Amino acid sequence: MNNNAPRTVLRGQVLSFTDDPFIVDSSTAYHHISDGIVFLQDGLIEAVGNAAELSPQITDADVVHDHADKLIMAGFVDTHVHYSQLGVIGSYGTQLIEWLNTYTFPEEGKFRDMDYARTCAKAYVDQCLINGISTASIYCTVHEQSVDALFEATDAINMRMLAGKVLMDRHAPDFLMDTPDLAYEQSTALIERWHEKGRSLYSITPRFAPTSTEQQLEVVSALMREYPTTWMQTHTSENKAEMAWVTELFPDCPDYIGVYEKYDMLGPKTVLGHAIHLSDREWAVLSESNTALSHCPTSNLFIGSGFFDFTAAQAKTPPVRVGLGTDVGGGSSFSMFHTMKAAYEVAQVHGNNLDAFQAFYMATLGGAKSLGLGDRIGNLKPGLEADLVVIDLQSTPLIRYRMQTVETLHEALFAQMTLADDRAIDATYINGKCYRNAEPVD
Ligand SMILES: [Zn+2]
């Protein structure tokens, strides 16, 4: 590290996690500094502490961003999103299978056009910056160039992003299908081109069991063996009709998770979206294989899929790792506040409480850990990558009014996750660089 290079210094309230609030009492799982300082240098967090202690270390060469009483924390991690569905977010009236056929597939077909893909990728990156999302696990489309367009956009500003080409060789329109051979060739080319280039990471991405033949699932398994440093993402047990279909298509498998088990697709670098309707056997397999799940509550409510049970994930030994996903465009918002609020509401349906520390943990460090990236992102700690969000705790008239009666940090955070949206994102830092409303700030 070049200690003479100018540092970026943030001042404001600082929140970091010291433990997992799902394991220990959540009131002991965090560290909050009411007047804190964060030093960033060379894309990393260099120091975090009290302003009284650290401010004497600020030099004339440092660039100071005073965020006053706003809250500085790690950037949000979206563990499941389809950038290519930006154009169908907020589409009316369908559940999963009909939703795919009516809205998703026609829209994804447009990504054969590189210009269309580039325009969407830019709009998507802007939404991430506007909403404080610094890392996401992203589904592109079946088109190889949809991945190039996305990684070009995220690599240009050094975002820590995971993404992959969707694999589908059956039960989809002709214009959206590849073959097992094409899936292998194109995924391999994309892995060689993008995996670990800058901060880009490749995730092998079969859409879900019904749209891949057994031959294609074998290709997925071969790719995972051949490229063990890559990730794998797919969907599971989102909707009852989808599950019945999987039973029909894979009669030799005991259940949905059993399909992915059969093709060796489970493990610590696998992230399964939704996982709403699981049997005890499936929960046990996920726990034993250390497979992670992405909880996508706005999507699960919006397309009527059901209610994920995070307490079932916690009840396993070891617990199943869970992050939050916006799942745009089945999900109805890029806002992690909306996503946390929906996760709280879904927990209420099960008779459980998701407290604010747990929700913010799931949206940051918990999400990072579910992606196996907890040693690189998701918290404010020296040595971690410099991806942060700055939250304005007074962003709307209603929130300002509500905050007058707030007495604890928990109440303040809970009010934010219930009432806030992108207006509360004062700034997003990517690799140490500050953005406001998706525009770089010096
Ligand atoms: Zn999805």
Short mmCIF file of C-alpha atoms and ligand atoms in Angstrom, two decimals:
data_model
loop_
_atom_site.label_atom_id
_atom_site.label_comp_id
_atom_site.label_asym_id
_atom_site.label_seq_id
_atom_site.Cartn_x
_atom_site.Cartn_y
_atom_site.Cartn_z
CA MET A 1 0.00 0.00 0.00
CA ASN A 2 1.27 3.45 -0.89
CA ASN A 3 0.86 5.45 2.28
CA ASN A 4 1.58 8.69 0.47
CA ALA A 5 -1.44 8.36 -1.82
CA PRO A 6 -4.32 10.65 -0.85
CA ARG A 7 -6.88 8.97 1.32
CA THR A 8 -10.61 9.51 1.38
CA VAL A 9 -11.90 10.27 4.84
CA LEU A 10 -15.58 9.89 5.72
CA ARG A 11 -17.04 11.42 8.84
CA GLY A 12 -20.47 10.60 10.25
CA GLN A 13 -22.25 8.00 12.35
CA VAL A 14 -20.61 4.63 11.75
CA LEU A 15 -22.25 1.20 12.04
CA SER A 16 -20.39 -2.10 11.73
CA PHE A 17 -21.13 -5.66 12.78
CA THR A 18 -19.03 -7.48 15.37
CA ASP A 19 -21.03 -10.72 15.36
CA ASP A 20 -23.95 -12.53 13.75
CA PRO A 21 -27.20 -11.12 15.22
CA PHE A 22 -28.96 -14.37 14.35
CA ILE A 23 -26.60 -16.26 16.67
CA VAL A 24 -25.87 -13.85 19.52
CA ASP A 25 -28.27 -11.34 21.11
CA SER A 26 -28.56 -8.80 18.31
CA SER A 27 -28.00 -5.88 20.71
CA THR A 28 -24.44 -7.19 21.21
CA ALA A 29 -23.68 -7.89 17.55
CA TYR A 30 -22.84 -4.38 16.33
CA HIS A 31 -20.59 -1.41 16.99
CA HIS A 32 -22.04 2.08 16.58
CA ILE A 33 -19.99 5.26 16.74
CA SER A 34 -22.05 8.45 16.91
CA ASP A 35 -19.19 10.60 15.58
CA GLY A 36 -16.90 8.34 13.61
CA ILE A 37 -14.29 8.38 10.90
CA VAL A 38 -13.54 5.88 8.14
CA PHE A 39 -10.28 6.07 6.20
CA LEU A 40 -10.27 4.64 2.66
CA GLN A 41 -7.17 4.06 0.60
CA ASP A 42 -6.40 2.17 -2.60
CA GLY A 43 -9.89 0.67 -2.72
CA LEU A 44 -9.71 -0.68 0.83
CA ILE A 45 -10.92 0.39 4.26
CA GLU A 46 -7.79 1.46 6.13
CA ALA A 47 -9.20 2.41 9.53
CA VAL A 48 -12.51 2.85 11.36
CA GLY A 49 -12.86 4.63 14.70
CA ASN A 50 -13.94 7.57 16.81
CA ALA A 51 -13.45 10.99 15.29
CA ALA A 52 -11.84 12.19 18.52
CA GLU A 53 -9.14 9.54 18.17
CA LEU A 54 -8.65 9.45 14.40
CA SER A 55 -9.08 13.07 13.31
CA PRO A 56 -5.50 14.06 14.32
CA GLN A 57 -4.32 11.57 11.67
CA ILE A 58 -6.03 13.46 8.84
CA THR A 59 -3.45 15.19 6.66
CA ASP A 60 -3.78 18.07 4.21
CA ALA A 61 -3.47 15.58 1.35
CA ASP A 62 -6.55 13.62 2.45
CA VAL A 63 -9.93 14.25 0.83
CA VAL A 64 -12.51 14.66 3.58
CA HIS A 65 -16.22 13.92 3.01
CA ASP A 66 -18.17 15.17 6.00
CA HIS A 67 -21.48 13.30 6.10
CA ALA A 68 -22.51 15.07 9.34
CA ASP A 69 -24.95 12.87 11.29
CA LYS A 70 -25.73 10.53 8.42
CA LEU A 71 -25.09 6.81 8.91
CA ILE A 72 -22.09 5.20 7.21
CA MET A 73 -22.15 1.42 6.81
CA ALA A 74 -21.12 -1.28 4.37
CA GLY A 75 -22.79 -1.16 0.96
CA PHE A 76 -25.84 -3.34 0.39
CA VAL A 77 -25.46 -6.82 -1.12
CA ASP A 78 -28.22 -8.02 -3.46
CA THR A 79 -27.82 -11.80 -3.66
CA HIS A 80 -30.32 -12.39 -6.50
CA VAL A 81 -31.30 -10.07 -9.35
CA HIS A 82 -32.00 -10.18 -13.10
CA TYR A 83 -30.56 -7.02 -14.66
CA SER A 84 -32.23 -7.95 -17.92
CA GLN A 85 -35.68 -7.63 -16.33
CA LEU A 86 -35.38 -3.93 -15.55
CA GLY A 87 -37.80 -3.33 -18.43
CA VAL A 88 -40.56 -5.52 -16.93
CA ILE A 89 -40.38 -4.51 -13.26
CA GLY A 90 -43.90 -3.77 -12.05
CA SER A 91 -45.77 -5.97 -14.56
CA TYR A 92 -49.37 -6.84 -13.74
CA GLY A 93 -51.33 -9.91 -12.96
CA THR A 94 -49.37 -13.18 -13.18
CA GLN A 95 -47.61 -15.86 -11.13
CA LEU A 96 -44.27 -17.47 -11.90
CA ILE A 97 -44.69 -19.61 -15.02
CA GLU A 98 -47.14 -17.25 -16.73
CA TRP A 99 -45.01 -14.30 -15.62
CA LEU A 100 -41.97 -15.80 -17.33
CA ASN A 101 -43.88 -16.49 -20.55
CA THR A 102 -45.81 -13.21 -20.66
CA TYR A 103 -43.22 -10.68 -19.57
CA THR A 104 -39.76 -12.09 -18.95
CA PHE A 105 -39.04 -14.17 -22.01
CA PRO A 106 -40.10 -11.53 -24.60
CA GLU A 107 -38.03 -8.91 -22.75
CA GLU A 108 -34.97 -11.16 -22.43
CA GLY A 109 -35.17 -11.84 -26.18
CA LYS A 110 -34.22 -8.19 -26.80
CA PHE A 111 -30.74 -8.84 -25.38
CA ARG A 112 -29.56 -10.40 -28.62
CA ASP A 113 -29.02 -6.74 -29.52
CA MET A 114 -25.78 -5.55 -27.87
CA ASP A 115 -26.90 -1.91 -27.85
CA TYR A 116 -30.06 -2.84 -25.99
CA ALA A 117 -28.02 -4.87 -23.49
CA ARG A 118 -25.56 -2.01 -22.96
CA THR A 119 -28.33 0.52 -22.39
CA CYS A 120 -29.98 -1.76 -19.84
CA ALA A 121 -26.67 -2.56 -18.12
CA LYS A 122 -25.99 1.16 -17.67
CA ALA A 123 -29.50 1.75 -16.29
CA TYR A 124 -29.03 -1.21 -13.94
CA VAL A 125 -25.69 0.03 -12.60
CA ASP A 126 -27.29 3.44 -12.02
CA GLN A 127 -30.05 1.78 -9.98
CA CYS A 128 -27.47 -0.01 -7.86
CA LEU A 129 -25.65 3.24 -7.14
CA ILE A 130 -28.90 5.11 -6.44
CA ASN A 131 -29.97 2.40 -3.99
CA GLY A 132 -26.67 1.82 -2.21
CA ILE A 133 -26.12 -1.64 -3.69
CA SER A 134 -22.40 -2.27 -4.13
CA THR A 135 -22.44 -6.00 -4.88
CA ALA A 136 -25.01 -8.24 -6.57
CA SER A 137 -25.33 -11.75 -7.88
CA ILE A 138 -26.78 -11.14 -11.32
CA TYR A 139 -28.61 -13.24 -13.91
CA CYS A 140 -28.00 -12.03 -17.46
CA THR A 141 -29.84 -13.67 -20.41
CA VAL A 142 -29.02 -16.66 -22.59
CA HIS A 143 -27.07 -14.34 -24.91
CA GLU A 144 -23.32 -14.32 -24.40
CA GLN A 145 -23.17 -10.59 -25.10
CA SER A 146 -25.65 -9.85 -22.30
CA VAL A 147 -22.87 -10.84 -19.89
CA ASP A 148 -20.26 -8.78 -21.75
CA ALA A 149 -22.54 -5.73 -21.62
CA LEU A 150 -23.11 -6.14 -17.88
CA PHE A 151 -19.48 -6.74 -16.92
CA GLU A 152 -18.29 -3.90 -19.16
CA ALA A 153 -20.55 -1.56 -17.17
CA THR A 154 -19.66 -2.87 -13.70
CA ASP A 155 -15.93 -3.25 -14.46
CA ALA A 156 -15.80 0.35 -15.71
CA ILE A 157 -16.39 1.55 -12.15
CA ASN A 158 -14.74 -1.39 -10.38
CA MET A 159 -17.81 -2.95 -8.80
CA ARG A 160 -17.54 -6.30 -7.00
CA MET A 161 -20.16 -8.13 -9.05
CA LEU A 162 -21.07 -11.74 -9.77
CA ALA A 163 -22.91 -12.59 -12.96
CA GLY A 164 -23.43 -15.26 -15.55
CA LYS A 165 -25.09 -16.26 -18.80
CA VAL A 166 -28.46 -17.94 -18.27
CA LEU A 167 -28.53 -21.54 -19.51
CA MET A 168 -31.81 -22.86 -20.98
CA ASP A 169 -32.18 -25.64 -23.52
CA ARG A 170 -35.84 -26.59 -23.17
CA HIS A 171 -39.29 -25.23 -22.25
CA ALA A 172 -38.50 -21.72 -23.43
CA PRO A 173 -39.05 -19.86 -26.71
CA ASP A 174 -36.63 -20.85 -29.51
CA PHE A 175 -35.05 -17.40 -29.50
CA LEU A 176 -33.98 -17.91 -25.85
CA MET A 177 -32.54 -21.40 -25.96
CA ASP A 178 -28.99 -22.65 -26.18
CA THR A 179 -27.82 -26.29 -26.18
CA PRO A 180 -25.61 -28.24 -23.79
CA ASP A 181 -22.64 -27.64 -26.15
CA LEU A 182 -23.33 -23.93 -26.51
CA ALA A 183 -23.86 -23.62 -22.76
CA TYR A 184 -20.39 -25.12 -22.25
CA GLU A 185 -18.62 -23.13 -24.97
CA GLN A 186 -20.13 -19.76 -24.11
CA SER A 187 -19.83 -20.17 -20.34
CA THR A 188 -16.19 -21.21 -20.73
CA ALA A 189 -15.43 -18.23 -22.98
CA LEU A 190 -17.12 -15.86 -20.53
CA ILE A 191 -15.31 -17.35 -17.53
CA GLU A 192 -11.97 -16.92 -19.33
CA ARG A 193 -12.91 -13.36 -20.29
CA TRP A 194 -14.39 -12.08 -17.04
CA HIS A 195 -13.83 -14.26 -13.98
CA GLU A 196 -11.50 -12.43 -11.59
CA LYS A 197 -10.92 -9.66 -14.12
CA GLY A 198 -10.75 -6.64 -11.82
CA ARG A 199 -13.55 -7.23 -9.31
CA SER A 200 -15.79 -9.29 -11.64
CA LEU A 201 -16.65 -12.83 -10.62
CA TYR A 202 -18.38 -15.42 -12.75
CA SER A 203 -21.42 -17.37 -11.61
CA ILE A 204 -22.55 -20.35 -13.70
CA THR A 205 -26.26 -19.69 -14.17
CA PRO A 206 -28.76 -22.36 -15.22
CA ARG A 207 -32.16 -20.63 -14.93
CA PHE A 208 -33.84 -23.50 -13.06
CA ALA A 209 -34.31 -27.25 -13.40
CA PRO A 210 -37.37 -27.13 -15.73
CA THR A 211 -35.53 -25.20 -18.46
CA SER A 212 -32.40 -27.36 -18.57
CA THR A 213 -32.22 -30.93 -19.91
CA GLU A 214 -30.32 -33.52 -17.93
CA GLN A 215 -27.48 -33.15 -20.47
CA GLN A 216 -27.29 -29.44 -19.75
CA LEU A 217 -27.28 -30.00 -15.98
CA GLU A 218 -24.35 -32.36 -16.55
CA VAL A 219 -22.60 -29.50 -18.34
CA VAL A 220 -23.22 -27.26 -15.31
CA SER A 221 -21.68 -29.87 -13.07
CA ALA A 222 -18.68 -30.24 -15.42
CA LEU A 223 -18.16 -26.46 -15.49
CA MET A 224 -18.26 -26.32 -11.68
CA ARG A 225 -15.59 -29.03 -11.49
CA GLU A 226 -13.44 -27.46 -14.17
CA TYR A 227 -13.67 -23.93 -12.72
CA PRO A 228 -13.87 -24.47 -8.94
CA THR A 229 -13.25 -20.79 -8.17
CA THR A 230 -16.46 -19.73 -9.92
CA TRP A 231 -19.94 -19.54 -8.35
CA MET A 232 -23.23 -21.24 -9.32
CA GLN A 233 -26.69 -19.71 -9.01
CA THR A 234 -30.15 -20.95 -9.88
CA HIS A 235 -33.75 -20.95 -8.63
CA THR A 236 -35.56 -23.51 -6.49
CA SER A 237 -38.97 -24.16 -4.90
CA GLU A 238 -40.43 -20.77 -5.65
CA ASN A 239 -43.93 -21.73 -6.71
CA LYS A 240 -46.15 -24.78 -6.20
CA ALA A 241 -46.91 -25.26 -9.92
CA GLU A 242 -43.19 -25.07 -10.68
CA MET A 243 -42.51 -27.73 -8.05
CA ALA A 244 -45.15 -30.09 -9.46
CA TRP A 245 -43.54 -29.62 -12.88
CA VAL A 246 -40.10 -30.53 -11.50
CA THR A 247 -41.55 -33.70 -9.95
CA GLU A 248 -42.92 -34.64 -13.39
CA LEU A 249 -39.67 -33.84 -15.22
CA PHE A 250 -37.34 -35.56 -12.75
CA PRO A 251 -39.29 -38.60 -11.51
CA ASP A 252 -36.13 -40.27 -10.17
CA CYS A 253 -35.30 -37.38 -7.80
CA PRO A 254 -36.84 -37.29 -4.31
CA ASP A 255 -37.58 -33.55 -4.50
CA TYR A 256 -36.46 -30.27 -6.11
CA ILE A 257 -33.20 -29.98 -4.14
CA GLY A 258 -32.64 -33.63 -5.05
CA VAL A 259 -32.28 -32.58 -8.71
CA TYR A 260 -29.42 -30.21 -7.92
CA GLU A 261 -27.97 -32.80 -5.56
CA LYS A 262 -27.99 -35.40 -8.34
CA TYR A 263 -25.91 -33.15 -10.60
CA ASP A 264 -23.45 -32.12 -7.85
CA MET A 265 -24.60 -28.53 -8.02
CA LEU A 266 -24.80 -27.88 -4.26
CA GLY A 267 -21.98 -26.53 -2.10
CA PRO A 268 -20.44 -23.44 -0.50
CA LYS A 269 -20.32 -21.45 -3.75
CA THR A 270 -23.91 -22.21 -4.75
CA VAL A 271 -26.68 -19.64 -4.20
CA LEU A 272 -30.28 -20.79 -4.65
CA GLY A 273 -33.00 -18.19 -5.11
CA HIS A 274 -36.32 -18.39 -3.21
CA ALA A 275 -36.36 -21.87 -1.56
CA ILE A 276 -39.78 -21.17 -0.09
CA HIS A 277 -41.38 -24.61 0.00
CA LEU A 278 -38.75 -27.04 1.33
CA SER A 279 -39.09 -30.42 3.03
CA ASP A 280 -37.12 -31.41 6.12
CA ARG A 281 -34.93 -33.55 3.88
CA GLU A 282 -34.16 -30.60 1.64
CA TRP A 283 -33.27 -28.35 4.60
CA ALA A 284 -30.93 -31.05 5.90
CA VAL A 285 -29.23 -31.40 2.50
CA LEU A 286 -28.75 -27.63 2.21
CA SER A 287 -27.23 -27.45 5.68
CA GLU A 288 -24.90 -30.43 5.13
CA SER A 289 -23.73 -29.16 1.75
CA ASN A 290 -23.28 -25.57 3.05
CA THR A 291 -25.39 -24.25 0.18
CA ALA A 292 -26.59 -20.63 0.50
CA LEU A 293 -30.08 -19.25 -0.12
CA SER A 294 -31.31 -15.91 -1.36
CA HIS A 295 -34.49 -14.66 0.31
CA CYS A 296 -36.42 -12.54 -2.21
CA PRO A 297 -39.41 -11.26 -0.24
CA THR A 298 -40.73 -8.50 -2.52
CA SER A 299 -40.74 -10.92 -5.43
CA ASN A 300 -42.31 -13.71 -3.40
CA LEU A 301 -45.14 -11.37 -2.40
CA PHE A 302 -45.46 -9.63 -5.77
CA ILE A 303 -45.86 -12.77 -7.85
CA GLY A 304 -47.66 -14.60 -5.07
CA SER A 305 -45.09 -17.35 -4.51
CA GLY A 306 -45.19 -17.71 -0.73
CA PHE A 307 -43.39 -16.98 2.51
CA PHE A 308 -39.75 -17.96 3.04
CA ASP A 309 -38.97 -19.07 6.59
CA PHE A 310 -35.59 -17.75 7.74
CA THR A 311 -36.02 -19.35 11.17
CA ALA A 312 -36.00 -22.79 9.50
CA ALA A 313 -32.62 -21.86 7.98
CA GLN A 314 -31.35 -20.76 11.40
CA ALA A 315 -32.62 -23.89 13.10
CA LYS A 316 -30.28 -26.16 11.13
CA THR A 317 -26.83 -27.24 12.38
CA PRO A 318 -24.92 -25.67 10.80
CA PRO A 319 -27.39 -22.88 9.93
CA VAL A 320 -28.12 -22.38 6.24
CA ARG A 321 -26.59 -19.08 5.06
CA VAL A 322 -29.21 -16.60 3.83
CA GLY A 323 -28.86 -13.27 2.04
CA LEU A 324 -31.49 -10.86 0.71
CA GLY A 325 -32.32 -10.57 -2.97
CA THR A 326 -34.32 -7.90 -4.77
CA ASP A 327 -35.08 -10.37 -7.59
CA VAL A 328 -35.95 -7.52 -9.92
CA GLY A 329 -38.02 -7.81 -12.15
CA GLY A 330 -40.20 -10.37 -10.26
CA GLY A 331 -39.16 -8.28 -7.26
CA SER A 332 -40.85 -4.91 -7.19
CA SER A 333 -38.02 -2.69 -5.96
CA PHE A 334 -34.27 -2.08 -6.07
CA SER A 335 -34.54 -0.60 -2.59
CA MET A 336 -32.94 -2.70 0.14
CA PHE A 337 -35.16 -0.81 2.61
CA HIS A 338 -38.24 -2.14 0.78
CA THR A 339 -36.65 -5.58 0.68
CA MET A 340 -35.92 -5.55 4.43
CA LYS A 341 -39.46 -4.34 5.12
CA ALA A 342 -40.91 -7.17 3.03
CA ALA A 343 -38.64 -9.67 4.82
CA TYR A 344 -40.00 -8.36 8.13
CA GLU A 345 -43.60 -8.72 6.92
CA VAL A 346 -42.99 -12.26 5.64
CA ALA A 347 -41.45 -13.18 9.01
CA GLN A 348 -44.57 -11.78 10.71
CA VAL A 349 -46.73 -14.17 8.69
CA HIS A 350 -44.74 -17.02 10.26
CA GLY A 351 -45.18 -15.42 13.70
CA ASN A 352 -41.51 -14.40 13.86
CA ASN A 353 -39.74 -11.10 14.33
CA LEU A 354 -36.89 -9.95 12.15
CA ASP A 355 -35.24 -7.17 14.13
CA ALA A 356 -33.53 -4.23 12.44
CA PHE A 357 -30.01 -5.40 13.26
CA GLN A 358 -30.78 -8.79 11.74
CA ALA A 359 -32.32 -7.17 8.66
CA PHE A 360 -29.40 -4.78 8.07
CA TYR A 361 -26.99 -7.67 8.69
CA MET A 362 -28.79 -9.77 6.07
CA ALA A 363 -28.61 -6.83 3.66
CA THR A 364 -24.84 -6.44 4.16
CA LEU A 365 -22.52 -8.91 5.93
CA GLY A 366 -25.03 -11.78 5.93
CA GLY A 367 -25.46 -11.35 2.18
CA ALA A 368 -21.69 -11.16 1.69
CA LYS A 369 -21.23 -14.36 3.70
CA SER A 370 -23.97 -16.12 1.75
CA LEU A 371 -21.90 -15.35 -1.35
CA GLY A 372 -18.71 -16.53 0.39
CA LEU A 373 -17.36 -12.98 0.28
CA GLY A 374 -17.54 -12.07 3.97
CA ASP A 375 -13.75 -11.72 4.13
CA ARG A 376 -13.79 -9.12 1.34
CA ILE A 377 -17.00 -7.06 1.58
CA GLY A 378 -20.09 -6.48 3.72
CA ASN A 379 -18.66 -4.74 6.78
CA LEU A 380 -16.64 -1.73 7.90
CA LYS A 381 -13.36 -3.23 8.96
CA PRO A 382 -9.75 -2.44 8.06
CA GLY A 383 -8.63 -4.53 5.10
CA LEU A 384 -12.10 -5.03 3.61
CA GLU A 385 -12.96 -3.52 0.26
CA ALA A 386 -14.12 0.09 0.28
CA ASP A 387 -17.79 -0.34 -0.70
CA LEU A 388 -20.02 1.72 1.55
CA VAL A 389 -23.40 3.37 1.77
CA VAL A 390 -24.26 6.60 3.55
CA ILE A 391 -27.83 6.75 4.81
CA ASP A 392 -29.68 9.99 5.47
CA LEU A 393 -31.80 9.20 8.52
CA GLN A 394 -34.03 12.26 7.86
CA SER A 395 -34.81 11.79 4.18
CA THR A 396 -38.56 12.54 4.02
CA PRO A 397 -41.02 14.64 6.02
CA LEU A 398 -42.62 11.51 7.49
CA ILE A 399 -39.27 10.01 8.50
CA ARG A 400 -38.20 13.32 10.05
CA TYR A 401 -41.44 13.38 12.04
CA ARG A 402 -41.02 9.74 13.10
CA MET A 403 -37.38 10.22 14.08
CA GLN A 404 -38.40 12.83 16.69
CA THR A 405 -39.83 10.06 18.87
CA VAL A 406 -37.04 7.55 18.24
CA GLU A 407 -34.97 6.80 21.33
CA THR A 408 -32.68 3.93 20.33
CA LEU A 409 -30.52 2.97 17.37
CA HIS A 410 -32.73 -0.06 16.83
CA GLU A 411 -35.83 2.13 16.56
CA ALA A 412 -34.03 4.45 14.15
CA LEU A 413 -32.94 1.58 11.91
CA PHE A 414 -36.34 -0.07 12.06
CA ALA A 415 -38.03 3.20 11.05
CA GLN A 416 -35.63 3.42 8.10
CA MET A 417 -36.29 -0.10 6.87
CA THR A 418 -40.03 0.50 7.18
CA LEU A 419 -40.25 4.00 5.71
CA ALA A 420 -37.15 4.81 3.64
CA ASP A 421 -36.38 4.41 -0.07
CA ASP A 422 -33.69 5.60 -2.47
CA ARG A 423 -34.10 9.19 -1.22
CA ALA A 424 -32.32 8.04 1.96
CA ILE A 425 -29.18 7.05 0.06
CA ASP A 426 -26.97 10.10 0.51
CA ALA A 427 -23.96 8.48 -1.17
CA THR A 428 -22.66 5.13 -2.36
CA TYR A 429 -18.92 4.37 -2.36
CA ILE A 430 -17.62 1.83 -4.84
CA ASN A 431 -13.98 0.79 -4.52
CA GLY A 432 -13.42 3.97 -2.51
CA LYS A 433 -15.04 6.29 -5.05
CA CYS A 434 -18.08 8.35 -4.02
CA TYR A 435 -21.29 8.47 -6.11
CA ARG A 436 -24.35 10.58 -5.54
CA ASN A 437 -27.45 9.88 -7.67
CA ALA A 438 -25.23 7.62 -9.78
CA GLU A 439 -22.83 10.48 -10.59
CA PRO A 440 -19.20 10.42 -9.38
CA VAL A 441 -18.34 13.00 -6.74
CA ASP A 442 -14.80 14.20 -6.03
ZN ZN B 1 -34.93 -14.83 -10.01
#
